[in-house]
């Protein structure tokens, strides 16, 4: 009996040894040494990117989640695109465009000779098809929606119709003057899809995507991996890689271990605890950028005592923002002083943040007629969000801060759906919430979250702050296409916001993407895209 | 015998009906408006109304329940709210991974569990017995996500023997045939003579199978041990020994056969639990199985997917139990007679 057991163990051990040898050689394969001359860029190789969840689908018009766009962004192009690492818009499939004097007609001139991965032409008809299917109810492919992002960006109230002028010219007729419209066209939902492929696959197009992008779709094993091959005929820069594989590794620590082991080259959402270990690892490089988001505490300006500006300012002085960052965000967050994040154009860095000054806060409260403070509710979200990983914990810190100046708070929470409903209706006095930007345009924060039109239920402006000066400024900024004028108006609007203090701004989360050190030219896009078009692998 | 089997199968009907009802009311009565949760911060009133309409949430609960029952009985689980794809198709994509993992795990657990159990019963109160039982206790108490990470630290990062997760080296570019990867890679080996896929699929399945199998191993070992101890004290074993039959023959031919009866039940139960309980292992080892799929469906309030997933897994669980019952009556005729 003993001998049998021993033999069994021996067999098992040798079995695992056989399996394990030869593993290292496999990893070293690939990467042909064909250098792109002057730039020093090396072409070839396979890049594996691990993220936490699978894509829902790869039809960019239909999906709403970042995981889906991680895949579709590589496969599709838009008329215009974001300049890498910024929120500025630059030409893509459209080489240039005109805007009529009244701002209601956009004409795009398409790049010629661009082909979809299925070999068909990317022309004006394809552009019209890609948009029409999202809002023309009689369109034969409208039924494959819901086209949620089209709705989120209010496109039906902006776009009246599209017209094909000739093979390579397409016009958008708008219902109103809307400067952020151009930035909307750089978003994933506005990608140009192959009409031939949509007709062929119908509802299954989301599993068989065909675009003009730097990578072609090859295969998708659900919840495991998406394989994309280089589009050798790509019209733009790159791609330098032969293949990109997008894997799913749900557990953050397992993702880190796979990166450390060299099984993957880039990972998403590292856990805060693993970041220190990664920083100390010479094979791993951490790429960081402030995210396009803001977490805040809104004070309901329609309710007493928050209708008084002095009270709102007092609470701003009472909060120790750095303590919140240290306790809840760690290296994954930075203090917010403005309602828009610092990566966004027009961010007003001249504004002095409210310092942590309880004495000043008390003085303001006394001035406002509340020398003994008051008591109120403090609503905290029940879920972790990108802009706020732990609302409950932040609520506790805020509660302690407010207590110091005599403001007693009761922490209140509901399930997520109810929470959103009730805050939309303005049932709260103070509530935490946040926002993740979509199109990189300041309007997408300031108008949606703080304008007067957004202060009617269901409200995006849950502070119910109705300031005419502010709303005038951002409405003017919406209605002009002059970038300098827009920047000036938005900077001014941020000053009004600071003085009036409808929110206690809390934090912007910082996005960290750990990569193996041989990964070059990987740039984080503020809008949350992961783009591998220009990425290459060094030895 | 046939009557017994028929009886067992008929009992399936109320059991499954119960499952269907519980699943429906658990999803329908869980707090929060699913439309609101699905649309998040960006929803406007018109979109909310549209979605409620699309989901049939505007109808009274009783009517929703009847529609649901009718469709489920036709095995029509509809389309996933999240992906818009056929729920049945998605289950077909995810279930084989879980079954494969659970089978390999159960195979390991059964084999080692019985060997360890028999050894510690035969060597009762020796160091072997004590260490085996301490090991079993540790196995039962160890959280799977922790054990999984420790296994990865030691065998993947430290020794470099196995990959940290997944079912197959992604750089190999593998196209599944049956979606049971071990089977598929065996087919490729026979068809093309290429062993790389089989090697990779074996390498990938070992750590998760061990992690998932730890608790069943421990439970099977403990059940085998106590059942074996009881059997070894029976008179017929003493008689066999007295008759001078070789000890190994006494243990394996006479004692073990009878001692296995309760073990079979435990194995059946554990197998069912593995199917439903593989989610932690699937998460740690990036295993694209049904547990993770149901979990993401729950977080997205994807009702059709949650309902179908829970029903399929429950049906499997119930099915395995029936098979065990029948198997049991085959091994032990006494059961049938009652």
PDB file of N, CA, C and O in Angstrom, chain A residues 338-367:
ATOM      1  N   UNK A 338     -12.225  72.188  -8.462  1.00  0.00           N
ATOM      2  CA  UNK A 338     -13.169  72.655  -9.473  1.00  0.00           C
ATOM      3  C   UNK A 338     -14.128  71.522  -9.822  1.00  0.00           C
ATOM      4  O   UNK A 338     -13.826  70.358  -9.567  1.00  0.00           O
ATOM      5  N   UNK A 339     -15.243  71.880 -10.457  1.00  0.00           N
ATOM      6  CA  UNK A 339     -16.172  70.792 -10.827  1.00  0.00           C
ATOM      7  C   UNK A 339     -15.700  69.972 -12.027  1.00  0.00           C
ATOM      8  O   UNK A 339     -16.277  68.936 -12.306  1.00  0.00           O
ATOM      9  N   UNK A 340     -14.689  70.447 -12.757  1.00  0.00           N
ATOM     10  CA  UNK A 340     -14.163  69.646 -13.866  1.00  0.00           C
ATOM     11  C   UNK A 340     -12.741  69.198 -13.532  1.00  0.00           C
ATOM     12  O   UNK A 340     -12.043  69.844 -12.764  1.00  0.00           O
ATOM     13  N   UNK A 341     -12.305  68.061 -14.073  1.00  0.00           N
ATOM     14  CA  UNK A 341     -10.980  67.527 -13.744  1.00  0.00           C
ATOM     15  C   UNK A 341      -9.853  68.267 -14.460  1.00  0.00           C
ATOM     16  O   UNK A 341     -10.081  68.887 -15.506  1.00  0.00           O
ATOM     17  N   UNK A 342      -8.653  68.224 -13.915  1.00  0.00           N
ATOM     18  CA  UNK A 342      -7.530  68.994 -14.461  1.00  0.00           C
ATOM     19  C   UNK A 342      -7.076  68.583 -15.859  1.00  0.00           C
ATOM     20  O   UNK A 342      -6.372  69.334 -16.514  1.00  0.00           O
ATOM     21  N   UNK A 343      -7.481  67.390 -16.334  1.00  0.00           N
ATOM     22  CA  UNK A 343      -7.071  67.003 -17.695  1.00  0.00           C
ATOM     23  C   UNK A 343      -7.952  67.644 -18.752  1.00  0.00           C
ATOM     24  O   UNK A 343      -7.712  67.489 -19.940  1.00  0.00           O
ATOM     25  N   UNK A 344      -8.996  68.336 -18.329  1.00  0.00           N
ATOM     26  CA  UNK A 344      -9.942  68.873 -19.292  1.00  0.00           C
ATOM     27  C   UNK A 344      -9.538  70.285 -19.698  1.00  0.00           C
ATOM     28  O   UNK A 344      -9.114  71.074 -18.864  1.00  0.00           O
ATOM     29  N   UNK A 345      -9.657  70.593 -20.989  1.00  0.00           N
ATOM     30  CA  UNK A 345      -9.323  71.951 -21.421  1.00  0.00           C
ATOM     31  C   UNK A 345     -10.254  72.942 -20.726  1.00  0.00           C
ATOM     32  O   UNK A 345     -11.383  72.593 -20.415  1.00  0.00           O
ATOM     33  N   UNK A 346      -9.752  74.143 -20.459  1.00  0.00           N
ATOM     34  CA  UNK A 346     -10.450  75.230 -19.756  1.00  0.00           C
ATOM     35  C   UNK A 346     -10.453  75.074 -18.231  1.00  0.00           C
ATOM     36  O   UNK A 346     -11.028  75.886 -17.516  1.00  0.00           O
ATOM     37  N   UNK A 347      -9.799  74.031 -17.715  1.00  0.00           N
ATOM     38  CA  UNK A 347      -9.686  73.872 -16.255  1.00  0.00           C
ATOM     39  C   UNK A 347      -9.040  75.125 -15.679  1.00  0.00           C
ATOM     40  O   UNK A 347      -7.982  75.559 -16.136  1.00  0.00           O
ATOM     41  N   UNK A 348      -9.654  75.734 -14.669  1.00  0.00           N
ATOM     42  CA  UNK A 348      -9.147  76.995 -14.139  1.00  0.00           C
ATOM     43  C   UNK A 348      -8.236  76.737 -12.928  1.00  0.00           C
ATOM     44  O   UNK A 348      -8.696  76.583 -11.805  1.00  0.00           O
ATOM     45  N   UNK A 349      -6.932  76.727 -13.218  1.00  0.00           N
ATOM     46  CA  UNK A 349      -5.984  76.400 -12.155  1.00  0.00           C
ATOM     47  C   UNK A 349      -5.669  77.611 -11.274  1.00  0.00           C
ATOM     48  O   UNK A 349      -4.967  77.501 -10.286  1.00  0.00           O
ATOM     49  N   UNK A 350      -6.179  78.799 -11.641  1.00  0.00           N
ATOM     50  CA  UNK A 350      -5.912  79.996 -10.838  1.00  0.00           C
ATOM     51  C   UNK A 350      -6.810  80.072  -9.606  1.00  0.00           C
ATOM     52  O   UNK A 350      -6.617  80.932  -8.747  1.00  0.00           O
ATOM     53  N   UNK A 351      -7.786  79.213  -9.538  1.00  0.00           N
ATOM     54  CA  UNK A 351      -8.694  79.247  -8.392  1.00  0.00           C
ATOM     55  C   UNK A 351      -8.000  78.696  -7.153  1.00  0.00           C
ATOM     56  O   UNK A 351      -7.350  77.645  -7.208  1.00  0.00           O
ATOM     57  N   UNK A 352      -8.123  79.449  -6.042  1.00  0.00           N
ATOM     58  CA  UNK A 352      -7.543  78.962  -4.789  1.00  0.00           C
ATOM     59  C   UNK A 352      -8.537  78.030  -4.120  1.00  0.00           C
ATOM     60  O   UNK A 352      -9.678  78.419  -3.870  1.00  0.00           O
ATOM     61  N   UNK A 353      -8.104  76.814  -3.809  1.00  0.00           N
ATOM     62  CA  UNK A 353      -9.048  75.885  -3.178  1.00  0.00           C
ATOM     63  C   UNK A 353      -9.435  76.366  -1.780  1.00  0.00           C
ATOM     64  O   UNK A 353      -8.691  77.108  -1.139  1.00  0.00           O
ATOM     65  N   UNK A 354     -10.607  75.939  -1.309  1.00  0.00           N
ATOM     66  CA  UNK A 354     -10.990  76.203   0.076  1.00  0.00           C
ATOM     67  C   UNK A 354     -10.048  75.425   0.989  1.00  0.00           C
ATOM     68  O   UNK A 354      -9.981  74.207   0.891  1.00  0.00           O
ATOM     69  N   UNK A 355      -9.314  76.130   1.865  1.00  0.00           N
ATOM     70  CA  UNK A 355      -8.430  75.386   2.771  1.00  0.00           C
ATOM     71  C   UNK A 355      -9.252  74.754   3.897  1.00  0.00           C
ATOM     72  O   UNK A 355     -10.395  75.142   4.128  1.00  0.00           O
ATOM     73  N   UNK A 356      -8.641  73.782   4.585  1.00  0.00           N
ATOM     74  CA  UNK A 356      -9.291  73.184   5.750  1.00  0.00           C
ATOM     75  C   UNK A 356      -9.133  74.164   6.898  1.00  0.00           C
ATOM     76  O   UNK A 356      -8.042  74.358   7.425  1.00  0.00           O
ATOM     77  N   UNK A 357     -10.218  74.860   7.292  1.00  0.00           N
ATOM     78  CA  UNK A 357     -10.124  75.936   8.280  1.00  0.00           C
ATOM     79  C   UNK A 357     -11.418  75.977   9.109  1.00  0.00           C
ATOM     80  O   UNK A 357     -12.310  76.792   8.848  1.00  0.00           O
ATOM     81  N   UNK A 358     -11.535  75.115  10.133  1.00  0.00           N
ATOM     82  CA  UNK A 358     -12.769  75.044  10.924  1.00  0.00           C
ATOM     83  C   UNK A 358     -13.123  76.377  11.585  1.00  0.00           C
ATOM     84  O   UNK A 358     -14.312  76.717  11.705  1.00  0.00           O
ATOM     85  N   UNK A 359     -12.108  77.162  11.968  1.00  0.00           N
ATOM     86  CA  UNK A 359     -12.382  78.429  12.643  1.00  0.00           C
ATOM     87  C   UNK A 359     -13.115  79.373  11.707  1.00  0.00           C
ATOM     88  O   UNK A 359     -14.137  79.977  12.043  1.00  0.00           O
ATOM     89  N   UNK A 360     -12.598  79.448  10.476  1.00  0.00           N
ATOM     90  CA  UNK A 360     -13.227  80.296   9.454  1.00  0.00           C
ATOM     91  C   UNK A 360     -14.652  79.804   9.171  1.00  0.00           C
ATOM     92  O   UNK A 360     -15.581  80.602   9.002  1.00  0.00           O
ATOM     93  N   UNK A 361     -14.799  78.459   9.149  1.00  0.00           N
ATOM     94  CA  UNK A 361     -16.112  77.875   8.888  1.00  0.00           C
ATOM     95  C   UNK A 361     -17.108  78.292   9.969  1.00  0.00           C
ATOM     96  O   UNK A 361     -18.234  78.700   9.671  1.00  0.00           O
ATOM     97  N   UNK A 362     -16.696  78.245  11.210  1.00  0.00           N
ATOM     98  CA  UNK A 362     -17.575  78.612  12.333  1.00  0.00           C
ATOM     99  C   UNK A 362     -17.982  80.078  12.232  1.00  0.00           C
ATOM    100  O   UNK A 362     -19.130  80.453  12.470  1.00  0.00           O
ATOM    101  N   UNK A 363     -16.975  80.902  11.870  1.00  0.00           N
ATOM    102  CA  UNK A 363     -17.219  82.341  11.740  1.00  0.00           C
ATOM    103  C   UNK A 363     -18.301  82.608  10.680  1.00  0.00           C
ATOM    104  O   UNK A 363     -19.229  83.388  10.901  1.00  0.00           O
ATOM    105  N   UNK A 364     -18.168  81.896   9.542  1.00  0.00           N
ATOM    106  CA  UNK A 364     -19.154  82.072   8.474  1.00  0.00           C
ATOM    107  C   UNK A 364     -20.540  81.613   8.911  1.00  0.00           C
ATOM    108  O   UNK A 364     -21.548  82.253   8.582  1.00  0.00           O
ATOM    109  N   UNK A 365     -20.581  80.519   9.658  1.00  0.00           N
ATOM    110  CA  UNK A 365     -21.874  80.019  10.144  1.00  0.00           C
ATOM    111  C   UNK A 365     -22.541  81.040  11.060  1.00  0.00           C
ATOM    112  O   UNK A 365     -23.750  81.273  10.988  1.00  0.00           O
ATOM    113  N   UNK A 366     -21.729  81.645  11.929  1.00  0.00           N
ATOM    114  CA  UNK A 366     -22.255  82.658  12.851  1.00  0.00           C
ATOM    115  C   UNK A 366     -22.827  83.826  12.056  1.00  0.00           C
ATOM    116  O   UNK A 366     -23.928  84.309  12.324  1.00  0.00           O
ATOM    117  N   UNK A 367     -22.039  84.237  11.035  1.00  0.00           N
ATOM    118  CA  UNK A 367     -22.463  85.331  10.170  1.00  0.00           C
ATOM    119  C   UNK A 367     -23.785  85.014   9.480  1.00  0.00           C
ATOM    120  O   UNK A 367     -24.623  85.888   9.281  1.00  0.00           O
TER     121      UNK A 367
END
